[in-house]
Amino acid sequence: MKTLLIAECREGKFLDTNYELFGFADKLGATSAMVLVGRQDDLPAFAGKLYLADAAKFGEYNPDLHKKLILATVDQEKPDYIVFGHTSYGWDLAPRVAAALKAPQLSEVVGVADGGFELPSCNMKMRRTVKPQGTPVLLTLQGGAFPVLKPGGTPQVVPLETAGEPGVNFLGYEPAVAKDVNLSKAEIIVSAGRGIGKPENVPAIAALAKALGGELGASRPVVDGGWVDHAHQVGTTGQTVSPKLYIACGISGAIQHLAGMKKSGFIVAINKDKDAPIGEVADVLVVADVMQFVPALTAKLGK
Amino acid sequence: MKILVCIKQVPDMESRFKPDSAGVWYSDTDLAFRMNEYDEYAVEQAVQLKEQLGGEPEVVVLSVGPDRVVEALKKALAMGCDRAVQVQDPAAHLKDPWQIASAIAAYAKGENFNLIFTGLQSQDRGSAQVGVTLAEILGIASVTTIVGFEYADGSVTVRRELEGGLKARVQLKTPALVTCQLGLNVPRYPTLPNIMKAKKKEILTLPVGELLHEEARSVTASFYAPPKKSGGIVLEGDVAVQVDQLLDILRDKTTVLR
């Protein structure tokens, strides 16, 4: 079995998360070749074949040309699986390659199942086993679902070229907004999620954080809604944290949030939905109305 | 200018999901359905663009699914879309993303839309494939995961959300398709007068059999709840008791309580 792993380069760097693709290939017991639109001076620790295109020439986000580069490689390698991370790069690019190859794509793979793959559904509350029809099969892997594996060695580089006009014009990156809140050093974080109900309830969550001597965190929906500033956001598009104690208040546990906090030392979740996916990572799940429980807990701490 | 918005109707994600009799998707009974959250941002952006251009563009909203999806279409009409298309398919849940995109493309091909808005993904299936695949079939440019949108003179400039708070600015020429991320805008609530006005707007029904001639490229074999992580303590019952229980646990298992 043969996998073609599609690596991602961001701001000139080979991303460490690319090593999860090797972890997946290892789980399949497959041989691997890798495609990288990146830099000659930042190559993966991998002794196999590396198809390398120059990011200075083809850009870090240029889906039409990256698609062509991958298709040229598929032609040579004839892989069984073409594997991406389920990231802003992978979910953007994989369907383009799948459409060109008339091949099946399975998104956000979390596991390997008999004759197919496990995919999450319904906001991580449920799973599906899906069987692809035909080959090759394109897969995007959920971040953290497969172990990081650094094979080691120096790759055998095969230069990769293509020609053509890009369909979109990458203008540049906008740096992340400077964070005046550094959650990564906090020992205790108390985070507010949509389950708190309304913006007027944020101070009650902040009061618990203060009573514990911790910082206020937030999930994406309350930041998008303007209830809490983005500097407090925990998750893949916010900050990744690992405090000694993490208290999730009314947070259902979308994968993007879990990825940002699941390495916390001790996790308490307060949620009225006993089946919420946050329960999968929580050491203690308090099944309660968050706006009844949190003020009661804060009051008790004050005594 | 002609704009298409593709939306999906999904269950409330706080629901309890049970497998259907075939064991390949959720059972529809006892579920409350609503517009997919990502698609609300798509509808809002399309309506904002119509307003920016003095009301000139025609905004068509489309959904694939059984007759209940008409409720989601009506909401989009009340938010300001001009007319709606239901691609009628009682078995839409058995279609894969390739088939859904193919059915929409078969409709969109003859309509020559200048811009297509979709959500980044659906909340229930989450493949994030249908938008990009639709653009590829139609042969138009596309960008995913937008959190900022500007339009001027046939040119679209978007901000793409990447991981870790980084954003990318990307420009593309129409015809184009964009997939909308949460937080792109603030979706409006339909007002009562607009709900009344929407009742007069056209909803066209097209049977999926007239549009779809493609086989599935992937098939769901089973649908099930993930195994629960063992070891987690669940506290239920009276709040005052729960507070005491939690404090006992925290004193016992952590070192952070002073």
Coordinates of C-alpha atoms in Angstrom, one line a residue:
Chain A
M1 CA 0.0 0.0 0.0
K2 CA 1.3 3.4 -0.9
T3 CA 0.4 6.8 0.5
L4 CA 1.2 10.2 -0.9
L5 CA 1.5 12.7 2.0
I6 CA 0.8 16.3 1.3
A7 CA 2.8 18.5 3.6
E8 CA 2.2 22.2 4.4
C9 CA 4.6 25.1 4.6
R10 CA 3.6 28.2 6.4
E11 CA 5.5 31.5 6.6
G12 CA 8.6 29.6 5.2
K13 CA 8.5 26.8 7.7
F14 CA 7.7 23.1 7.4
L15 CA 4.9 22.6 9.9
D16 CA 5.5 20.1 12.7
T17 CA 1.9 18.9 12.3
N18 CA 2.9 17.3 9.0
Y19 CA 4.5 14.6 11.0
E20 CA 1.1 13.3 11.9
L21 CA 0.7 12.3 8.3
F22 CA 3.6 9.8 8.9
G23 CA 1.9 8.6 12.0
F24 CA -1.2 7.8 9.9
A25 CA 0.8 6.0 7.1
D26 CA 2.5 4.0 9.8
K27 CA -0.9 2.9 11.2
L28 CA -1.9 1.8 7.7
G29 CA 1.4 0.0 7.3
A30 CA 2.0 1.8 4.1
T31 CA 5.0 3.2 2.3
S32 CA 5.1 7.0 1.8
A33 CA 6.3 9.6 -0.5
M34 CA 5.7 13.3 0.3
V35 CA 4.9 16.4 -1.6
L36 CA 6.0 19.8 -0.3
V37 CA 5.6 23.2 -1.7
G38 CA 8.3 24.7 0.6
R39 CA 11.9 25.5 0.9
Q40 CA 15.1 23.6 0.1
D41 CA 16.6 24.7 3.4
D42 CA 13.8 23.4 5.6
L43 CA 13.2 19.7 4.7
P44 CA 11.4 17.0 6.8
A45 CA 13.4 14.3 8.7
F46 CA 12.4 11.5 6.4
A47 CA 14.5 9.2 4.3
G48 CA 11.9 8.6 1.5
K49 CA 11.1 10.4 -1.8
L50 CA 10.2 14.1 -1.4
Y51 CA 8.6 15.9 -4.3
L52 CA 9.7 19.5 -3.7
A53 CA 8.4 22.6 -5.4
D54 CA 9.7 26.0 -4.5
A55 CA 7.3 28.1 -2.4
A56 CA 9.0 31.3 -3.5
K57 CA 7.8 30.4 -7.0
F58 CA 4.5 28.7 -6.4
G59 CA 3.4 30.5 -3.2
E60 CA 2.2 29.0 0.1
Y61 CA -1.5 29.5 -0.9
N62 CA -2.0 29.0 -4.6
P63 CA -4.6 26.2 -4.8
D64 CA -4.7 26.0 -8.6
L65 CA -1.0 25.5 -9.1
H66 CA -0.6 23.3 -6.0
K67 CA -3.3 21.1 -7.4
K68 CA -1.4 20.7 -10.6
L69 CA 1.8 20.0 -8.7
I70 CA 0.1 17.2 -6.8
L71 CA -1.6 15.8 -9.9
A72 CA 1.8 15.5 -11.6
T73 CA 3.1 13.6 -8.6
V74 CA 0.1 11.3 -8.5
D75 CA 0.8 10.4 -12.1
Q76 CA 4.3 9.2 -11.1
E77 CA 3.6 7.6 -7.8
K78 CA 0.2 6.1 -8.4
P79 CA -0.7 6.1 -4.7
D80 CA -3.6 4.3 -3.0
Y81 CA -4.1 7.2 -0.6
I82 CA -3.4 10.9 -0.9
V83 CA -3.3 12.3 2.6
F84 CA -3.7 15.9 3.9
G85 CA -4.2 17.5 7.3
H86 CA -7.7 18.7 7.9
T87 CA -6.5 22.3 8.0
S88 CA -7.3 25.5 6.2
Y89 CA -4.7 24.2 3.6
G90 CA -5.9 20.6 3.4
W91 CA -9.7 21.2 3.3
D92 CA -9.2 23.9 0.6
L93 CA -6.9 21.8 -1.6
A94 CA -8.1 18.2 -1.3
P95 CA -11.5 18.6 -3.0
R96 CA -9.8 20.3 -6.0
V97 CA -7.5 17.3 -6.4
A98 CA -10.4 14.9 -5.9
A99 CA -12.5 16.6 -8.5
A100 CA -9.6 16.4 -11.1
L101 CA -9.0 12.7 -10.3
K102 CA -12.7 11.9 -10.1
A103 CA -11.8 10.2 -6.8
P104 CA -13.5 9.9 -3.5
Q105 CA -12.6 12.1 -0.6
L106 CA -13.2 11.5 3.1
S107 CA -12.9 14.5 5.4
E108 CA -11.6 14.8 9.0
V109 CA -10.6 11.1 9.4
V110 CA -10.2 10.2 13.1
G111 CA -9.6 6.5 12.8
V112 CA -9.1 3.5 10.6
A113 CA -12.0 1.0 10.5
D114 CA -12.6 -2.3 8.8
G115 CA -12.9 -1.5 5.1
G116 CA -13.2 2.2 5.7
F117 CA -12.4 5.2 7.9
E118 CA -14.0 6.7 10.9
L119 CA -15.3 10.3 10.5
P120 CA -16.9 12.5 13.1
S121 CA -20.3 13.9 12.6
C122 CA -22.9 16.1 14.5
N123 CA -20.3 18.3 16.1
M124 CA -18.2 15.3 17.3
K125 CA -21.1 13.8 19.2
M126 CA -21.4 10.9 16.7
R127 CA -19.2 8.9 14.3
R128 CA -19.6 7.4 10.9
T129 CA -17.7 4.6 9.2
V130 CA -17.4 5.5 5.6
K131 CA -16.2 3.3 2.7
P132 CA -14.6 4.9 -0.3
Q133 CA -15.6 3.6 -3.7
G134 CA -12.6 3.5 -6.1
T135 CA -9.0 4.7 -6.0
P136 CA -7.0 6.7 -5.3
V137 CA -8.7 7.9 -2.1
L138 CA -8.2 11.4 -0.7
L139 CA -8.2 11.8 3.0
T140 CA -7.9 14.8 5.3
L141 CA -6.9 13.9 8.9
Q142 CA -8.2 15.5 12.0
G143 CA -5.4 17.3 13.9
G144 CA -4.2 15.2 16.8
A145 CA -6.1 12.1 15.8
F146 CA -2.9 10.3 14.7
P147 CA 0.4 10.3 16.5
V148 CA 3.4 12.5 15.5
L149 CA 6.0 10.3 13.9
K150 CA 9.4 11.6 12.8
P151 CA 10.9 8.9 10.6
G152 CA 14.3 10.5 10.6
G153 CA 16.9 10.7 7.8
T154 CA 17.4 12.9 4.7
P155 CA 14.9 12.9 1.9
Q156 CA 15.6 12.0 -1.7
V157 CA 14.5 15.2 -3.3
V158 CA 12.7 15.2 -6.7
P159 CA 12.2 18.7 -8.1
L160 CA 8.6 19.5 -9.0
E161 CA 7.5 22.1 -11.6
T162 CA 4.3 23.2 -13.3
A163 CA 3.1 26.1 -15.3
G164 CA -0.2 28.0 -15.6
E165 CA -2.1 30.9 -14.3
P166 CA -3.3 31.0 -10.7
G167 CA -7.1 31.4 -10.2
V168 CA -6.6 33.4 -7.0
N169 CA -4.1 36.0 -6.1
F170 CA -2.5 35.7 -2.6
L171 CA -1.8 39.2 -1.3
G172 CA -0.1 38.4 1.9
Y173 CA -0.5 37.4 5.5
E174 CA -2.0 39.5 8.2
P175 CA -0.2 38.9 11.5
A176 CA -2.2 37.6 14.4
V177 CA -3.3 40.5 16.6
A178 CA -0.8 41.0 19.5
K179 CA -2.1 39.3 22.5
D180 CA -2.4 41.4 25.7
V181 CA -3.6 38.3 27.4
N182 CA -1.1 35.4 27.7
L183 CA -3.1 32.4 28.6
S184 CA -0.2 30.0 27.9
K185 CA 1.4 30.9 31.3
A186 CA -1.9 30.8 33.4
E187 CA -2.2 28.0 36.0
I188 CA -5.9 28.2 36.0
I189 CA -8.2 29.2 33.2
V190 CA -12.0 29.5 33.4
S191 CA -13.6 29.7 30.0
A192 CA -16.9 30.9 28.8
G193 CA -18.9 29.2 26.0
R194 CA -22.2 29.8 24.3
G195 CA -24.0 27.9 27.0
I196 CA -23.7 30.9 29.4
G197 CA -26.6 32.3 27.4
K198 CA -25.9 36.0 27.0
P199 CA -23.1 38.6 27.1
E200 CA -24.4 39.9 30.4
N201 CA -23.3 36.6 32.0
V202 CA -19.6 37.0 31.1
P203 CA -18.8 38.9 34.4
A204 CA -20.0 35.9 36.4
I205 CA -17.5 33.6 34.7
A206 CA -14.8 36.3 35.1
A207 CA -15.6 36.4 38.8
L208 CA -15.0 32.7 39.1
A209 CA -11.7 33.1 37.3
K210 CA -10.7 35.9 39.7
A211 CA -11.8 33.9 42.8
L212 CA -9.5 31.1 41.7
G213 CA -6.7 33.4 40.8
G214 CA -6.9 32.4 37.2
E215 CA -7.5 34.0 33.8
L216 CA -10.7 34.2 31.7
G217 CA -10.8 32.2 28.5
A218 CA -13.5 31.9 25.8
S219 CA -14.6 29.6 23.1
R220 CA -15.0 30.7 19.5
P221 CA -18.8 31.5 19.4
V222 CA -18.6 34.0 22.3
V223 CA -15.6 35.7 20.7
D224 CA -17.4 35.8 17.3
G225 CA -20.4 37.2 19.0
G226 CA -18.3 40.0 20.5
W227 CA -19.1 38.9 24.1
V228 CA -15.4 38.4 24.9
D229 CA -12.3 39.8 23.2
H230 CA -10.3 37.6 20.8
A231 CA -7.3 37.8 23.0
H232 CA -9.0 35.3 25.4
Q233 CA -9.9 32.7 22.7
V234 CA -8.8 29.2 23.3
G235 CA -8.6 26.8 20.4
T236 CA -6.9 26.2 17.0
T237 CA -7.6 29.8 15.8
G238 CA -6.9 31.2 19.2
Q239 CA -4.4 30.2 21.9
T240 CA -3.3 26.6 22.8
V241 CA -3.2 26.3 26.6
S242 CA -2.2 23.7 29.2
P243 CA -3.0 25.1 32.6
K244 CA -3.1 22.9 35.8
L245 CA -6.8 23.5 35.9
Y246 CA -9.2 24.3 33.1
I247 CA -12.9 24.9 33.8
A248 CA -15.1 25.0 30.7
C249 CA -18.4 26.8 31.4
G250 CA -21.1 26.1 28.9
I251 CA -18.7 24.9 26.2
S252 CA -20.0 22.0 24.1
G253 CA -16.5 21.0 23.0
A254 CA -16.0 21.6 19.2
I255 CA -12.9 19.9 18.0
Q256 CA -11.2 23.3 17.4
H257 CA -11.7 24.1 21.1
L258 CA -10.7 20.7 22.4
A259 CA -7.5 20.8 20.4
G260 CA -6.5 24.0 22.2
M261 CA -7.1 22.8 25.8
K262 CA -7.1 19.0 26.0
K263 CA -3.5 18.9 27.4
S264 CA -4.6 20.8 30.5
G265 CA -3.7 19.0 33.8
F266 CA -7.2 18.7 35.1
I267 CA -10.4 19.5 33.2
V268 CA -13.8 20.4 34.7
A269 CA -16.7 20.9 32.4
I270 CA -20.0 22.5 33.4
N271 CA -22.7 21.7 30.9
K272 CA -26.4 20.9 31.0
D273 CA -26.0 18.5 28.1
K274 CA -24.6 15.3 29.5
D275 CA -23.7 14.1 26.0
A276 CA -21.7 17.2 25.0
P277 CA -18.3 16.2 23.4
I278 CA -16.5 18.2 26.1
G279 CA -17.3 15.2 28.4
E280 CA -14.8 13.1 26.4
V281 CA -11.9 15.1 27.7
A282 CA -13.3 16.2 31.1
D283 CA -12.0 14.7 34.4
V284 CA -15.2 16.0 36.0
L285 CA -18.4 16.8 34.2
V286 CA -20.9 18.8 36.2
V287 CA -24.3 18.4 34.7
A288 CA -26.0 21.7 35.6
D289 CA -27.2 25.0 34.4
V290 CA -23.9 26.9 34.2
M291 CA -25.5 30.2 35.5
Q292 CA -26.7 28.5 38.6
F293 CA -23.6 26.5 39.3
V294 CA -20.9 29.0 38.6
P295 CA -22.1 31.8 41.0
A296 CA -22.7 29.1 43.7
L297 CA -19.1 27.9 43.3
T298 CA -17.7 31.4 43.3
A299 CA -19.7 32.3 46.5
K300 CA -18.4 29.1 48.2
L301 CA -14.8 30.0 47.3
G302 CA -15.3 33.4 48.8
K303 CA -16.1 32.0 52.2
Chain B
M1 CA -25.3 40.4 -11.3
K2 CA -26.6 37.0 -10.1
I3 CA -25.7 35.5 -6.8
L4 CA -26.3 32.0 -5.6
V5 CA -26.3 31.0 -1.9
C6 CA -26.3 27.3 -1.0
I7 CA -27.7 26.3 2.3
K8 CA -28.3 23.2 4.3
Q9 CA -30.9 22.4 7.0
V10 CA -29.4 20.6 10.0
P11 CA -30.6 19.5 13.4
D12 CA -29.9 21.5 16.5
M13 CA -26.5 20.2 17.7
E14 CA -27.6 20.0 21.3
S15 CA -30.0 17.2 20.3
R16 CA -29.6 13.6 21.2
F17 CA -28.8 11.7 18.1
K18 CA -30.1 8.1 17.5
P19 CA -29.2 6.0 14.4
D20 CA -32.0 5.5 11.9
S21 CA -33.4 2.1 11.0
A22 CA -30.7 1.6 8.4
G23 CA -28.0 2.5 10.9
V24 CA -26.3 5.0 8.5
W25 CA -27.5 8.4 9.6
Y26 CA -29.5 10.0 12.4
S27 CA -33.2 9.4 12.8
D28 CA -35.2 12.5 12.0
T29 CA -37.8 12.0 14.7
D30 CA -37.7 14.3 17.8
L31 CA -35.2 16.6 16.2
A32 CA -35.6 20.4 15.7
F33 CA -34.1 21.5 12.4
R34 CA -32.6 24.9 11.6
M35 CA -30.4 26.6 9.0
N36 CA -26.8 25.3 9.2
E37 CA -24.9 28.0 11.2
Y38 CA -22.1 28.6 8.6
D39 CA -24.8 29.1 5.9
E40 CA -26.4 32.0 7.9
Y41 CA -23.2 33.9 7.3
A42 CA -23.3 33.0 3.6
V43 CA -26.9 34.3 3.3
E44 CA -26.0 37.5 5.2
Q45 CA -23.0 38.3 3.1
A46 CA -25.0 37.8 -0.1
V47 CA -27.7 40.1 1.1
Q48 CA -25.2 42.7 2.3
L49 CA -23.6 42.7 -1.2
K50 CA -27.1 43.1 -2.8
E51 CA -27.6 46.2 -0.5
Q52 CA -24.1 47.5 -1.3
L53 CA -25.0 47.4 -5.0
G54 CA -28.3 49.3 -4.6
G55 CA -30.4 46.2 -4.7
E56 CA -29.4 45.4 -8.3
P57 CA -28.2 41.8 -7.9
E58 CA -30.7 38.9 -7.8
V59 CA -30.0 36.6 -4.9
V60 CA -31.1 32.9 -5.3
V61 CA -31.0 30.6 -2.3
L62 CA -30.8 26.8 -2.9
S63 CA -31.1 23.8 -0.6
V64 CA -30.9 20.1 -1.4
G65 CA -33.1 17.9 0.8
P66 CA -36.6 16.7 1.8
D67 CA -39.6 19.0 2.0
R68 CA -38.7 20.2 5.5
V69 CA -35.8 22.2 4.1
V70 CA -38.4 24.7 2.7
E71 CA -38.4 26.1 6.3
A72 CA -34.7 27.0 6.0
L73 CA -35.3 28.5 2.5
K74 CA -38.1 30.6 3.9
K75 CA -35.8 32.0 6.6
A76 CA -33.2 32.9 3.9
L77 CA -36.0 34.7 1.9
A78 CA -37.0 36.6 5.0
M79 CA -33.3 37.6 5.5
G80 CA -33.4 39.2 2.0
C81 CA -32.9 36.6 -0.7
D82 CA -35.1 37.1 -3.8
R83 CA -36.1 33.6 -4.7
A84 CA -35.5 30.0 -3.6
V85 CA -34.8 26.6 -5.2
Q86 CA -35.5 23.3 -3.4
V87 CA -33.6 20.4 -5.0
Q88 CA -36.1 17.9 -3.7
D89 CA -34.4 14.8 -2.4
P90 CA -36.0 12.7 0.4
A91 CA -32.8 10.6 0.4
A92 CA -30.2 13.5 0.4
H93 CA -28.6 12.0 3.5
L94 CA -27.5 9.0 1.5
K95 CA -25.7 11.2 -1.1
D96 CA -22.0 11.9 -0.8
P97 CA -20.5 15.4 -1.2
W98 CA -19.6 14.7 -4.8
Q99 CA -23.3 13.9 -5.7
I100 CA -24.6 17.0 -3.8
A101 CA -22.1 19.3 -5.6
S102 CA -23.0 17.6 -8.9
A103 CA -26.7 18.2 -8.4
I104 CA -26.2 21.9 -7.5
A105 CA -23.8 22.3 -10.5
A106 CA -26.3 20.9 -12.9
Y107 CA -28.8 23.6 -11.8
A108 CA -26.2 26.4 -11.6
K109 CA -24.6 25.7 -15.0
G110 CA -27.3 27.3 -17.0
E111 CA -27.8 30.2 -14.6
N112 CA -24.4 31.9 -15.0
F113 CA -24.0 33.1 -11.4
N114 CA -21.4 35.7 -10.9
L115 CA -20.9 34.8 -7.2
I116 CA -21.7 31.8 -5.2
F117 CA -21.7 31.8 -1.3
T118 CA -21.7 28.6 0.7
G119 CA -20.9 27.8 4.3
L120 CA -17.5 26.4 5.1
Q121 CA -19.1 23.1 6.1
S122 CA -22.3 21.6 7.5
Q123 CA -22.6 21.1 11.3
D124 CA -23.9 17.5 10.9
R125 CA -21.6 16.1 8.3
G126 CA -18.7 18.5 8.2
S127 CA -17.0 17.4 5.0
A128 CA -16.2 21.0 3.8
Q129 CA -16.2 19.6 0.3
V130 CA -19.4 20.7 -1.4
G131 CA -18.5 24.4 -2.0
V132 CA -15.0 23.8 -3.5
T133 CA -16.2 20.8 -5.6
L134 CA -19.1 22.8 -7.0
A135 CA -16.6 25.5 -8.1
E136 CA -14.3 22.9 -9.7
I137 CA -17.2 21.4 -11.6
L138 CA -18.3 24.9 -12.8
G139 CA -14.6 25.8 -13.6
I140 CA -14.6 28.9 -11.5
A141 CA -12.2 30.2 -8.9
S142 CA -12.9 29.5 -5.2
V143 CA -11.5 30.4 -1.7
T144 CA -12.5 28.7 1.5
T145 CA -12.8 29.8 5.2
I146 CA -13.4 33.5 4.7
V147 CA -13.8 35.9 7.6
G148 CA -13.7 39.1 5.6
F149 CA -15.3 40.0 2.2
E150 CA -15.1 43.0 -0.1
Y151 CA -16.4 43.4 -3.6
A152 CA -15.6 46.1 -6.2
D153 CA -15.8 46.1 -10.0
G154 CA -15.9 42.3 -10.5
S155 CA -13.1 41.7 -8.1
V156 CA -13.5 40.0 -4.7
T157 CA -11.0 40.5 -1.8
V158 CA -11.3 38.1 1.1
R159 CA -9.6 37.4 4.4
R160 CA -9.0 33.7 4.9
E161 CA -8.7 32.4 8.4
L162 CA -5.7 30.1 9.1
E163 CA -4.7 28.4 12.3
G164 CA -3.3 30.2 15.3
G165 CA -5.0 33.6 14.6
L166 CA -3.1 34.2 11.3
K167 CA -5.1 35.5 8.3
A168 CA -4.4 35.6 4.6
R169 CA -5.6 38.2 2.1
V170 CA -6.6 36.8 -1.2
Q171 CA -8.0 38.4 -4.3
L172 CA -10.1 36.7 -7.1
K173 CA -12.1 37.7 -10.1
T174 CA -15.7 36.8 -10.6
P175 CA -17.2 34.4 -11.4
A176 CA -16.1 33.0 -8.1
L177 CA -17.2 30.9 -5.1
V178 CA -16.4 31.6 -1.4
T179 CA -17.1 29.4 1.6
C180 CA -17.9 31.3 4.8
Q181 CA -16.5 30.8 8.2
L182 CA -18.2 31.7 11.5
G183 CA -17.8 35.3 12.5
L184 CA -17.7 36.6 8.9
N185 CA -20.5 39.1 9.7
V186 CA -23.5 39.3 12.0
P187 CA -26.4 37.4 10.5
R188 CA -29.6 39.4 10.8
Y189 CA -32.8 38.2 12.4
P190 CA -35.7 38.3 9.9
T191 CA -38.2 41.1 10.9
L192 CA -41.9 40.4 10.9
P193 CA -42.5 42.6 7.8
N194 CA -39.8 40.8 5.9
I195 CA -41.2 37.4 7.0
M196 CA -44.6 38.5 5.5
K197 CA -42.9 39.8 2.4
A198 CA -41.0 36.5 2.0
K199 CA -44.3 34.6 1.8
K200 CA -44.9 36.1 -1.7
K201 CA -41.4 35.1 -3.0
E202 CA -41.0 32.2 -5.4
I203 CA -39.9 28.7 -4.2
L204 CA -39.1 26.5 -7.2
T205 CA -39.0 22.7 -6.6
L206 CA -36.7 20.6 -8.8
P207 CA -36.7 16.8 -8.3
V208 CA -33.1 15.7 -7.7
G209 CA -33.6 13.0 -10.4
E210 CA -33.6 15.7 -13.1
L211 CA -30.3 17.1 -12.0
L212 CA -28.2 14.2 -10.6
H213 CA -26.7 11.4 -12.8
E214 CA -23.6 10.7 -10.8
E215 CA -22.8 7.6 -8.6
A216 CA -21.6 8.0 -5.0
R217 CA -17.9 7.9 -4.5
S218 CA -18.2 7.1 -0.8
V219 CA -20.8 5.2 1.2
T220 CA -21.7 5.4 4.9
A221 CA -21.5 1.9 6.4
S222 CA -22.6 2.8 9.9
F223 CA -23.5 5.7 12.3
Y224 CA -22.9 5.4 16.0
A225 CA -22.0 7.2 19.2
P226 CA -18.3 7.3 20.0
P227 CA -17.1 5.2 22.9
K228 CA -17.1 7.3 26.1
K229 CA -13.8 8.0 27.7
S230 CA -13.7 6.1 31.0
G231 CA -12.5 7.7 34.2
G232 CA -14.4 10.9 34.0
I233 CA -16.5 11.7 37.1
V234 CA -20.1 12.9 36.4
L235 CA -21.8 15.0 39.0
E236 CA -25.5 15.3 38.8
G237 CA -28.3 16.5 41.2
D238 CA -28.5 19.5 43.6
V239 CA -26.3 22.4 42.8
A240 CA -25.2 23.1 46.4
V241 CA -24.1 19.4 46.7
Q242 CA -22.4 19.5 43.3
V243 CA -20.4 22.5 44.4
D244 CA -19.2 20.7 47.6
Q245 CA -18.4 17.6 45.6
L246 CA -16.4 19.5 43.0
L247 CA -14.4 21.4 45.7
D248 CA -13.6 18.1 47.4
I249 CA -12.4 16.6 44.1
L250 CA -10.3 19.7 43.3
R251 CA -8.6 19.6 46.7
D252 CA -7.9 15.9 46.3
K253 CA -6.7 15.8 42.7
T254 CA -5.1 19.2 42.0
T255 CA -2.7 21.5 43.8
V256 CA -4.2 24.8 42.7
L257 CA -6.8 25.5 45.4
R258 CA -5.5 27.9 48.0

